[in-house]
């Protein structure tokens, strides 16, 4: 006799726990982010990704940004359009090779990102990292790496 049915139950329990954790933590952090900065979680994720990639002195093209963020190209394009209308990002010719448009933070986008980051990090601490031991954080990081390695 195998323990497959018992393992299947544990797997489903783990999946349900992950989904609940994801919804609870993401929801709390997203609410804090919106209240503190007026940014949605996708807004912040795009600003953070553009800031990071731009600091590496590479052109930040939509296709590269989508791959970096693991987002669908059309989803990112729609998000960038909304953010461009609000003055948070712009599209400019890439200075490194001049072949295409680069996604860049505007001054307003940079300031918004810089103001939002400390409160966002505090929210992550309050709703997530401070609630876990170092061992739990390490285990979770290991789980994330194991799952991501299969992608």
Short mmCIF file of N, CA and C in Angstrom, two decimals:
data_model
loop_
_atom_site.label_atom_id
_atom_site.label_comp_id
_atom_site.label_asym_id
_atom_site.label_seq_id
_atom_site.Cartn_x
_atom_site.Cartn_y
_atom_site.Cartn_z
N UNK A 1 0.84 -1.18 0.00
CA UNK A 1 0.00 0.00 0.00
C UNK A 1 0.89 1.24 0.00
N UNK A 2 0.56 2.21 -0.84
CA UNK A 2 1.33 3.45 -0.92
C UNK A 2 0.67 4.52 -0.06
N UNK A 3 1.42 5.58 0.15
CA UNK A 3 0.84 6.69 0.92
C UNK A 3 0.41 7.82 -0.01
N UNK A 4 0.14 7.50 -1.29
CA UNK A 4 -0.28 8.51 -2.27
C UNK A 4 -1.53 9.28 -1.83
N UNK A 5 -2.59 8.59 -1.36
CA UNK A 5 -3.76 9.38 -0.93
C UNK A 5 -3.44 10.34 0.21
N UNK A 6 -2.61 9.91 1.16
CA UNK A 6 -2.24 10.79 2.27
C UNK A 6 -1.41 11.96 1.74
N UNK A 7 -0.47 11.66 0.83
CA UNK A 7 0.36 12.71 0.25
C UNK A 7 -0.51 13.69 -0.55
N UNK A 8 -1.47 13.15 -1.27
CA UNK A 8 -2.36 14.01 -2.05
C UNK A 8 -3.12 14.96 -1.13
N UNK A 9 -3.56 14.48 0.00
CA UNK A 9 -4.25 15.35 0.96
C UNK A 9 -3.32 16.42 1.50
N UNK A 10 -2.09 16.04 1.80
CA UNK A 10 -1.11 17.03 2.27
C UNK A 10 -0.80 18.04 1.17
N UNK A 11 -0.73 17.58 -0.07
CA UNK A 11 -0.46 18.48 -1.19
C UNK A 11 -1.60 19.47 -1.36
N UNK A 12 -2.82 18.99 -1.27
CA UNK A 12 -3.97 19.89 -1.40
C UNK A 12 -4.04 20.86 -0.23
N UNK A 13 -3.70 20.40 0.96
CA UNK A 13 -3.66 21.29 2.12
C UNK A 13 -2.60 22.38 1.92
N UNK A 14 -1.45 21.98 1.40
CA UNK A 14 -0.37 22.95 1.14
C UNK A 14 -0.82 23.96 0.09
N UNK A 15 -1.47 23.48 -0.95
CA UNK A 15 -1.96 24.38 -2.00
C UNK A 15 -2.97 25.38 -1.43
N UNK A 16 -3.90 24.89 -0.64
CA UNK A 16 -4.90 25.77 -0.04
C UNK A 16 -4.24 26.79 0.89
N UNK A 17 -3.25 26.35 1.65
CA UNK A 17 -2.54 27.26 2.55
C UNK A 17 -1.79 28.32 1.76
N UNK A 18 -1.15 27.91 0.68
CA UNK A 18 -0.43 28.86 -0.18
C UNK A 18 -1.40 29.90 -0.75
N UNK A 19 -2.53 29.45 -1.29
CA UNK A 19 -3.51 30.37 -1.88
C UNK A 19 -4.04 31.36 -0.84
N UNK A 20 -4.34 30.87 0.35
CA UNK A 20 -4.85 31.75 1.41
C UNK A 20 -3.78 32.75 1.82
N UNK A 21 -2.56 32.28 2.01
CA UNK A 21 -1.44 33.16 2.35
C UNK A 21 -1.25 34.23 1.29
N UNK A 22 -1.25 33.81 0.05
CA UNK A 22 -1.07 34.73 -1.07
C UNK A 22 -2.15 35.82 -1.06
N UNK A 23 -3.40 35.41 -0.91
CA UNK A 23 -4.50 36.38 -0.91
C UNK A 23 -4.45 37.32 0.29
N UNK A 24 -4.20 36.78 1.47
CA UNK A 24 -4.17 37.60 2.67
C UNK A 24 -3.03 38.62 2.65
N UNK A 25 -1.84 38.13 2.38
CA UNK A 25 -0.66 39.01 2.42
C UNK A 25 -0.69 40.02 1.28
N UNK A 26 -0.95 39.54 0.06
CA UNK A 26 -1.00 40.48 -1.07
C UNK A 26 -2.08 41.53 -0.87
N UNK A 27 -3.24 41.12 -0.37
CA UNK A 27 -4.32 42.07 -0.16
C UNK A 27 -3.95 43.14 0.86
N UNK A 28 -3.36 42.72 1.96
CA UNK A 28 -2.97 43.69 3.01
C UNK A 28 -1.91 44.66 2.50
N UNK A 29 -0.92 44.13 1.81
CA UNK A 29 0.17 44.99 1.30
C UNK A 29 -0.36 45.91 0.20
N UNK A 30 -1.22 45.41 -0.66
CA UNK A 30 -1.80 46.24 -1.72
C UNK A 30 -2.63 47.38 -1.14
N UNK A 31 -3.42 47.08 -0.10
CA UNK A 31 -4.22 48.14 0.54
C UNK A 31 -3.31 49.21 1.14
N UNK A 32 -2.26 48.78 1.84
CA UNK A 32 -1.32 49.74 2.41
C UNK A 32 -0.67 50.60 1.33
N UNK A 33 -0.26 49.96 0.25
CA UNK A 33 0.40 50.68 -0.84
C UNK A 33 -0.52 51.73 -1.43
N UNK A 34 -1.76 51.35 -1.67
CA UNK A 34 -2.75 52.28 -2.23
C UNK A 34 -2.99 53.45 -1.27
N UNK A 35 -3.14 53.16 0.01
CA UNK A 35 -3.40 54.21 1.00
C UNK A 35 -2.20 55.14 1.16
N UNK A 36 -1.01 54.59 1.16
CA UNK A 36 0.19 55.39 1.41
C UNK A 36 0.70 56.16 0.20
N UNK A 37 0.47 55.62 -1.00
CA UNK A 37 1.08 56.24 -2.17
C UNK A 37 0.13 56.48 -3.34
N UNK A 38 -1.06 55.88 -3.30
CA UNK A 38 -1.96 55.98 -4.43
C UNK A 38 -1.61 55.04 -5.57
N UNK A 39 -0.61 54.20 -5.36
CA UNK A 39 -0.19 53.24 -6.39
C UNK A 39 -0.88 51.90 -6.19
N UNK A 40 -1.19 51.27 -7.29
CA UNK A 40 -1.64 49.88 -7.23
C UNK A 40 -0.39 49.00 -7.16
N UNK A 41 -0.59 47.74 -6.82
CA UNK A 41 0.54 46.82 -6.79
C UNK A 41 1.18 46.69 -8.19
N UNK A 42 0.40 46.56 -9.27
CA UNK A 42 1.04 46.54 -10.59
C UNK A 42 1.81 47.81 -10.91
N UNK A 43 1.29 48.98 -10.51
CA UNK A 43 2.03 50.23 -10.70
C UNK A 43 3.41 50.13 -10.04
N UNK A 44 3.40 49.72 -8.79
CA UNK A 44 4.64 49.66 -8.03
C UNK A 44 5.60 48.64 -8.63
N UNK A 45 5.08 47.49 -9.02
CA UNK A 45 5.94 46.46 -9.60
C UNK A 45 6.62 46.94 -10.87
N UNK A 46 5.88 47.67 -11.71
CA UNK A 46 6.47 48.20 -12.94
C UNK A 46 7.52 49.26 -12.60
N UNK A 47 7.19 50.18 -11.70
CA UNK A 47 8.16 51.21 -11.33
C UNK A 47 9.44 50.58 -10.79
N UNK A 48 9.29 49.58 -9.93
CA UNK A 48 10.47 48.92 -9.35
C UNK A 48 11.29 48.21 -10.41
N UNK A 49 10.62 47.53 -11.33
CA UNK A 49 11.34 46.81 -12.38
C UNK A 49 12.07 47.77 -13.31
N UNK A 50 11.41 48.85 -13.71
CA UNK A 50 12.06 49.82 -14.60
C UNK A 50 13.25 50.46 -13.88
N UNK A 51 13.08 50.82 -12.61
CA UNK A 51 14.18 51.43 -11.85
C UNK A 51 15.36 50.47 -11.77
N UNK A 52 15.09 49.21 -11.51
CA UNK A 52 16.18 48.24 -11.39
C UNK A 52 16.89 48.01 -12.73
N UNK A 53 16.13 47.79 -13.78
CA UNK A 53 16.74 47.54 -15.08
C UNK A 53 17.49 48.77 -15.59
N UNK A 54 16.92 49.94 -15.37
CA UNK A 54 17.58 51.17 -15.81
C UNK A 54 18.89 51.39 -15.06
N UNK A 55 18.95 50.95 -13.80
CA UNK A 55 20.19 51.11 -13.04
C UNK A 55 21.31 50.22 -13.57
N UNK A 56 20.93 49.19 -14.34
CA UNK A 56 21.92 48.30 -14.94
C UNK A 56 22.40 48.82 -16.29
N UNK A 57 21.98 50.02 -16.65
CA UNK A 57 22.38 50.70 -17.89
C UNK A 57 22.00 49.91 -19.13
N UNK A 58 20.84 49.29 -19.11
CA UNK A 58 20.33 48.61 -20.28
C UNK A 58 19.10 49.34 -20.77
N UNK A 59 18.80 49.17 -22.04
CA UNK A 59 17.55 49.70 -22.56
C UNK A 59 16.43 48.87 -21.96
N UNK A 60 15.40 49.54 -21.53
CA UNK A 60 14.26 48.85 -20.91
C UNK A 60 13.13 48.83 -21.94
N UNK A 61 13.17 47.82 -22.79
CA UNK A 61 12.14 47.67 -23.81
C UNK A 61 10.97 46.89 -23.23
N UNK A 62 9.80 47.09 -23.80
CA UNK A 62 8.59 46.44 -23.29
C UNK A 62 8.77 44.92 -23.28
N UNK A 63 9.30 44.36 -24.33
CA UNK A 63 9.43 42.91 -24.39
C UNK A 63 10.39 42.38 -23.32
N UNK A 64 11.49 43.10 -23.09
CA UNK A 64 12.43 42.71 -22.05
C UNK A 64 11.85 42.90 -20.65
N UNK A 65 11.09 43.97 -20.49
CA UNK A 65 10.45 44.23 -19.21
C UNK A 65 9.40 43.16 -18.91
N UNK A 66 8.63 42.78 -19.92
CA UNK A 66 7.63 41.72 -19.75
C UNK A 66 8.30 40.41 -19.33
N UNK A 67 9.40 40.07 -19.97
CA UNK A 67 10.12 38.84 -19.63
C UNK A 67 10.68 38.92 -18.21
N UNK A 68 11.26 40.05 -17.86
CA UNK A 68 11.83 40.24 -16.53
C UNK A 68 10.76 40.10 -15.44
N UNK A 69 9.56 40.64 -15.72
CA UNK A 69 8.49 40.64 -14.73
C UNK A 69 7.64 39.37 -14.79
N UNK A 70 7.85 38.53 -15.82
CA UNK A 70 7.03 37.34 -16.03
C UNK A 70 5.57 37.71 -16.26
N UNK A 71 5.38 38.78 -17.02
CA UNK A 71 4.05 39.24 -17.38
C UNK A 71 3.83 39.00 -18.87
N UNK A 72 2.58 38.84 -19.26
CA UNK A 72 2.20 38.78 -20.65
C UNK A 72 2.43 40.15 -21.28
N UNK A 73 2.92 40.17 -22.52
CA UNK A 73 3.23 41.43 -23.20
C UNK A 73 2.02 42.36 -23.26
N UNK A 74 0.84 41.82 -23.56
CA UNK A 74 -0.34 42.68 -23.68
C UNK A 74 -0.75 43.26 -22.32
N UNK A 75 -0.61 42.48 -21.27
CA UNK A 75 -0.91 42.99 -19.92
C UNK A 75 0.00 44.16 -19.59
N UNK A 76 1.30 43.98 -19.86
CA UNK A 76 2.25 45.04 -19.55
C UNK A 76 1.99 46.27 -20.41
N UNK A 77 1.70 46.08 -21.68
CA UNK A 77 1.43 47.22 -22.56
C UNK A 77 0.26 48.05 -22.06
N UNK A 78 -0.80 47.37 -21.63
CA UNK A 78 -1.96 48.10 -21.09
C UNK A 78 -1.59 48.85 -19.80
N UNK A 79 -0.82 48.20 -18.94
CA UNK A 79 -0.39 48.82 -17.69
C UNK A 79 0.49 50.05 -17.98
N UNK A 80 1.41 49.90 -18.91
CA UNK A 80 2.28 51.02 -19.27
C UNK A 80 1.48 52.18 -19.85
N UNK A 81 0.46 51.88 -20.63
CA UNK A 81 -0.39 52.94 -21.19
C UNK A 81 -1.07 53.73 -20.09
N UNK A 82 -1.60 53.03 -19.10
CA UNK A 82 -2.24 53.73 -17.98
C UNK A 82 -1.23 54.57 -17.20
N UNK A 83 -0.05 54.02 -16.99
CA UNK A 83 0.97 54.73 -16.22
C UNK A 83 1.52 55.92 -17.02
N UNK A 84 1.59 55.79 -18.33
CA UNK A 84 2.05 56.90 -19.16
C UNK A 84 1.02 58.04 -19.12
N UNK A 85 -0.25 57.71 -19.15
CA UNK A 85 -1.30 58.74 -19.06
C UNK A 85 -1.22 59.50 -17.74
N UNK A 86 -0.78 58.83 -16.69
CA UNK A 86 -0.66 59.47 -15.38
C UNK A 86 0.71 60.14 -15.19
N UNK A 87 1.57 60.06 -16.18
CA UNK A 87 2.86 60.74 -16.10
C UNK A 87 3.92 60.02 -15.29
N UNK A 88 3.74 58.71 -15.03
CA UNK A 88 4.72 57.97 -14.23
C UNK A 88 5.85 57.38 -15.06
N UNK A 89 5.56 57.05 -16.31
CA UNK A 89 6.59 56.53 -17.22
C UNK A 89 6.46 57.24 -18.56
N UNK A 90 7.51 57.12 -19.36
CA UNK A 90 7.49 57.64 -20.73
C UNK A 90 8.19 56.62 -21.61
N UNK A 91 8.00 56.77 -22.90
CA UNK A 91 8.71 55.93 -23.87
C UNK A 91 9.58 56.86 -24.70
N UNK A 92 10.88 56.56 -24.70
CA UNK A 92 11.85 57.40 -25.41
C UNK A 92 12.78 56.51 -26.21
N UNK A 93 13.44 57.09 -27.19
CA UNK A 93 14.42 56.34 -27.96
C UNK A 93 15.54 55.88 -27.04
N UNK A 94 15.96 54.63 -27.19
CA UNK A 94 17.03 54.09 -26.36
C UNK A 94 18.35 54.75 -26.73
N UNK A 95 19.00 55.33 -25.76
CA UNK A 95 20.26 56.03 -26.00
C UNK A 95 21.41 55.09 -26.31
N UNK A 96 21.30 53.83 -25.88
CA UNK A 96 22.41 52.89 -26.07
C UNK A 96 22.51 52.37 -27.49
N UNK A 97 21.38 52.14 -28.16
CA UNK A 97 21.47 51.61 -29.52
C UNK A 97 20.52 52.29 -30.51
N UNK A 98 19.62 53.13 -30.03
CA UNK A 98 18.76 53.90 -30.91
C UNK A 98 17.79 53.09 -31.76
N UNK A 99 17.64 51.80 -31.50
CA UNK A 99 16.81 50.95 -32.35
C UNK A 99 15.34 50.94 -31.93
N UNK A 100 15.03 51.23 -30.72
CA UNK A 100 13.64 51.12 -30.29
C UNK A 100 13.35 52.03 -29.13
N UNK A 101 12.12 51.95 -28.69
CA UNK A 101 11.72 52.77 -27.55
C UNK A 101 12.10 52.11 -26.24
N UNK A 102 12.50 52.95 -25.33
CA UNK A 102 12.90 52.56 -23.99
C UNK A 102 11.80 53.03 -23.03
N UNK A 103 11.44 52.20 -22.08
CA UNK A 103 10.51 52.61 -21.03
C UNK A 103 11.35 53.28 -19.94
N UNK A 104 11.02 54.50 -19.60
CA UNK A 104 11.78 55.23 -18.60
C UNK A 104 10.84 55.81 -17.54
N UNK A 105 11.38 55.96 -16.35
CA UNK A 105 10.62 56.65 -15.31
C UNK A 105 10.69 58.14 -15.57
N UNK A 106 9.56 58.80 -15.45
CA UNK A 106 9.56 60.25 -15.50
C UNK A 106 10.03 60.75 -14.13
N UNK A 107 10.25 62.02 -14.01
CA UNK A 107 10.62 62.57 -12.70
C UNK A 107 9.51 62.29 -11.69
N UNK A 108 8.27 62.45 -12.12
CA UNK A 108 7.14 62.16 -11.22
C UNK A 108 7.11 60.68 -10.85
N UNK A 109 7.41 59.82 -11.81
CA UNK A 109 7.45 58.38 -11.53
C UNK A 109 8.55 58.02 -10.56
N UNK A 110 9.72 58.61 -10.74
CA UNK A 110 10.85 58.35 -9.83
C UNK A 110 10.52 58.84 -8.43
N UNK A 111 9.97 60.04 -8.31
CA UNK A 111 9.62 60.57 -7.00
C UNK A 111 8.53 59.73 -6.33
N UNK A 112 7.54 59.32 -7.09
CA UNK A 112 6.47 58.49 -6.55
C UNK A 112 7.02 57.16 -6.05
N UNK A 113 7.88 56.56 -6.85
CA UNK A 113 8.51 55.28 -6.47
C UNK A 113 9.36 55.46 -5.21
N UNK A 114 10.17 56.50 -5.17
CA UNK A 114 11.04 56.76 -4.02
C UNK A 114 10.24 57.02 -2.74
N UNK A 115 9.12 57.73 -2.87
CA UNK A 115 8.27 57.99 -1.70
C UNK A 115 7.53 56.74 -1.24
N UNK A 116 7.13 55.89 -2.18
CA UNK A 116 6.33 54.70 -1.86
C UNK A 116 7.18 53.58 -1.25
N UNK A 117 8.44 53.50 -1.61
CA UNK A 117 9.26 52.35 -1.23
C UNK A 117 9.40 52.14 0.28
N UNK A 118 9.74 53.15 1.07
CA UNK A 118 9.87 52.89 2.52
C UNK A 118 8.59 52.35 3.16
N UNK A 119 7.45 52.94 2.82
CA UNK A 119 6.19 52.47 3.38
C UNK A 119 5.85 51.06 2.87
N UNK A 120 6.18 50.79 1.62
CA UNK A 120 5.93 49.46 1.05
C UNK A 120 6.77 48.40 1.78
N UNK A 121 8.03 48.71 2.00
CA UNK A 121 8.90 47.77 2.72
C UNK A 121 8.41 47.57 4.16
N UNK A 122 7.95 48.63 4.79
CA UNK A 122 7.41 48.51 6.15
C UNK A 122 6.16 47.64 6.15
N UNK A 123 5.34 47.75 5.13
CA UNK A 123 4.15 46.92 5.03
C UNK A 123 4.50 45.45 4.85
N UNK A 124 5.49 45.17 4.03
CA UNK A 124 5.96 43.78 3.86
C UNK A 124 6.44 43.23 5.19
N UNK A 125 7.18 44.05 5.91
CA UNK A 125 7.67 43.63 7.23
C UNK A 125 6.50 43.37 8.19
N UNK A 126 5.55 44.28 8.23
CA UNK A 126 4.43 44.18 9.16
C UNK A 126 3.52 42.99 8.86
N UNK A 127 3.22 42.77 7.59
CA UNK A 127 2.25 41.74 7.21
C UNK A 127 2.86 40.39 6.87
N UNK A 128 4.22 40.33 6.81
CA UNK A 128 4.80 39.08 6.35
C UNK A 128 6.09 38.70 7.07
N UNK A 129 7.17 39.40 6.79
CA UNK A 129 8.48 38.91 7.25
C UNK A 129 8.63 38.91 8.76
N UNK A 130 8.04 39.87 9.45
CA UNK A 130 8.18 39.89 10.92
C UNK A 130 7.38 38.78 11.59
N UNK A 131 6.47 38.16 10.86
CA UNK A 131 5.64 37.10 11.42
C UNK A 131 6.29 35.72 11.31
N UNK A 132 7.40 35.65 10.59
CA UNK A 132 8.07 34.38 10.34
C UNK A 132 9.46 34.35 10.96
N UNK A 133 9.89 33.16 11.35
CA UNK A 133 11.25 32.99 11.87
C UNK A 133 12.23 32.97 10.69
N UNK A 134 13.50 33.11 11.00
CA UNK A 134 14.53 33.02 9.96
C UNK A 134 14.46 31.67 9.26
N UNK A 135 14.21 30.62 10.01
CA UNK A 135 14.10 29.28 9.42
C UNK A 135 12.91 29.21 8.46
N UNK A 136 11.79 29.79 8.84
CA UNK A 136 10.61 29.78 7.96
C UNK A 136 10.86 30.60 6.69
N UNK A 137 11.52 31.74 6.86
CA UNK A 137 11.84 32.55 5.68
C UNK A 137 12.77 31.80 4.74
N UNK A 138 13.78 31.13 5.29
CA UNK A 138 14.70 30.35 4.46
C UNK A 138 13.97 29.20 3.76
N UNK A 139 13.07 28.53 4.49
CA UNK A 139 12.31 27.44 3.88
C UNK A 139 11.44 27.95 2.74
N UNK A 140 10.78 29.07 2.96
CA UNK A 140 9.93 29.63 1.92
C UNK A 140 10.75 30.04 0.70
N UNK A 141 11.90 30.63 0.93
CA UNK A 141 12.78 31.02 -0.18
C UNK A 141 13.22 29.77 -0.96
N UNK A 142 13.56 28.71 -0.25
CA UNK A 142 13.94 27.47 -0.90
C UNK A 142 12.81 26.87 -1.71
N UNK A 143 11.60 26.92 -1.19
CA UNK A 143 10.43 26.43 -1.92
C UNK A 143 10.23 27.25 -3.20
N UNK A 144 10.32 28.56 -3.09
CA UNK A 144 10.13 29.42 -4.26
C UNK A 144 11.18 29.13 -5.32
N UNK A 145 12.41 28.93 -4.92
CA UNK A 145 13.48 28.62 -5.88
C UNK A 145 13.24 27.26 -6.54
N UNK A 146 12.78 26.28 -5.77
CA UNK A 146 12.53 24.95 -6.32
C UNK A 146 11.41 25.00 -7.36
N UNK A 147 10.35 25.73 -7.06
CA UNK A 147 9.23 25.83 -8.01
C UNK A 147 9.67 26.63 -9.24
N UNK A 148 10.36 27.74 -9.04
CA UNK A 148 10.79 28.59 -10.16
C UNK A 148 11.78 27.85 -11.07
N UNK A 149 12.59 26.96 -10.51
CA UNK A 149 13.57 26.23 -11.32
C UNK A 149 12.89 25.32 -12.33
N UNK A 150 11.65 24.96 -12.08
CA UNK A 150 10.91 24.08 -12.99
C UNK A 150 10.28 24.86 -14.13
N UNK A 151 10.36 26.16 -14.09
CA UNK A 151 9.71 26.99 -15.12
C UNK A 151 10.67 27.34 -16.19
#
